[in-house]
Short mmCIF file of C-alpha atoms in Angstrom, two decimals:
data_model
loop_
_atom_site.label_atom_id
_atom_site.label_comp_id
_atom_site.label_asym_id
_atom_site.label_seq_id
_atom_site.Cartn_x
_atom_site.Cartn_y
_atom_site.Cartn_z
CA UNK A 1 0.00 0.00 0.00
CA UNK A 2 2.99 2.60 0.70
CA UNK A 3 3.35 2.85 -3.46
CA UNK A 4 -0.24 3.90 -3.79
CA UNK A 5 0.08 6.10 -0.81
CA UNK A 6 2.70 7.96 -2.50
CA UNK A 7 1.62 8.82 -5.84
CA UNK A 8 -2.36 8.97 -6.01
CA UNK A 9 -3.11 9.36 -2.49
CA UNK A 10 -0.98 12.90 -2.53
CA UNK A 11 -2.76 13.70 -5.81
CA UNK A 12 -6.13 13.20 -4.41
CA UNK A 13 -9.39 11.65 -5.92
CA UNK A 14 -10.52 14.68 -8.47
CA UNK A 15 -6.98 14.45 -9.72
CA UNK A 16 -6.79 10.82 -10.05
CA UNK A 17 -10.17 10.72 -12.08
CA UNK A 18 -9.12 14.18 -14.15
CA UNK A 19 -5.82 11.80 -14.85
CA UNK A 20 -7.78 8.96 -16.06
CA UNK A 21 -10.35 11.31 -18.04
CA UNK A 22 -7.65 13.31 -20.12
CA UNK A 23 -6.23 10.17 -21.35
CA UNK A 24 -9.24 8.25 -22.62
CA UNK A 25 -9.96 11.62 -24.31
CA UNK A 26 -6.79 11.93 -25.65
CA UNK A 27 -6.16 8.44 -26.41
CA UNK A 28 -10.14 7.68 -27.48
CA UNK A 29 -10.06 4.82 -30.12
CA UNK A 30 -6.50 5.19 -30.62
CA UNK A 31 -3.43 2.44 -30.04
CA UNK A 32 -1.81 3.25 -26.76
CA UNK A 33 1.43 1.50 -24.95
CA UNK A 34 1.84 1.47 -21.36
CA UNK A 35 4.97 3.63 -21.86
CA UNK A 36 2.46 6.33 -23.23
CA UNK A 37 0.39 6.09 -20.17
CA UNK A 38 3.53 5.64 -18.06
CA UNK A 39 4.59 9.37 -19.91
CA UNK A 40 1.07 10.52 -19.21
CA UNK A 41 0.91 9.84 -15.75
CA UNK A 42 4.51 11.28 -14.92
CA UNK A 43 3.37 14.75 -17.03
CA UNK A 44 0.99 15.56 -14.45
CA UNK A 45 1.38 13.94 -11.02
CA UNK A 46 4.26 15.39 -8.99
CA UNK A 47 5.46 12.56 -7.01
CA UNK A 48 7.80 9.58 -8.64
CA UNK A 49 5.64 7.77 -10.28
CA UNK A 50 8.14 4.45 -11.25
CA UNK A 51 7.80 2.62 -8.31
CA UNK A 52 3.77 2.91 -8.84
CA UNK A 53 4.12 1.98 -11.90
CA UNK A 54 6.25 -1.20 -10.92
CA UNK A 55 3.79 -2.27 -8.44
CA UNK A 56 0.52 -1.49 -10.08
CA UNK A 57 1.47 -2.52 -13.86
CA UNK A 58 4.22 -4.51 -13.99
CA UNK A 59 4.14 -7.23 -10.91
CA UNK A 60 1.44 -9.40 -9.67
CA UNK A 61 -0.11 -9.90 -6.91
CA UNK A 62 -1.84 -6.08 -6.84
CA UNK A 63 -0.75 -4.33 -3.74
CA UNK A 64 -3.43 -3.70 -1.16
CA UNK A 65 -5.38 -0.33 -1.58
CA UNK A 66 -5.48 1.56 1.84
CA UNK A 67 -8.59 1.35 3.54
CA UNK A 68 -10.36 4.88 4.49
CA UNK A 69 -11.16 6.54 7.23
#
């Protein structure tokens, strides 16, 4: 949970889903790589984003998501 914790949860949810919104819009019925969204991500999240990236898209099992309060 600490990766998550240190990109998204500093970002906050209305920046998380704005994240996820520009790039369907950009990306709408388009080819994409994860490299692209890897770029993406990094362009507008200030926090290092590589070791969420490692954990969420490149090793299984999923971390755990933090629970809320």
């Amino acid at each position: 949970g600490d990766r998550y914790t240190t990109v998204f949860a500093s970002c906050g949810d209305k920046a998380f889903f704005d994240l996820l919104s520009s790039w369907a819009a950009e990306h709408a019925h388009g080819t994409v790589t994860t490299e692209m969204f890897v770029e993406h991500l990094g362009d507008r999240v200030d926090a290092d984003v590589e070791p969420l990236v490692q954990a969420w898209l490149m090793e299984p099992p999923l971390p755990e998501l933090p629970r809320s309060s």
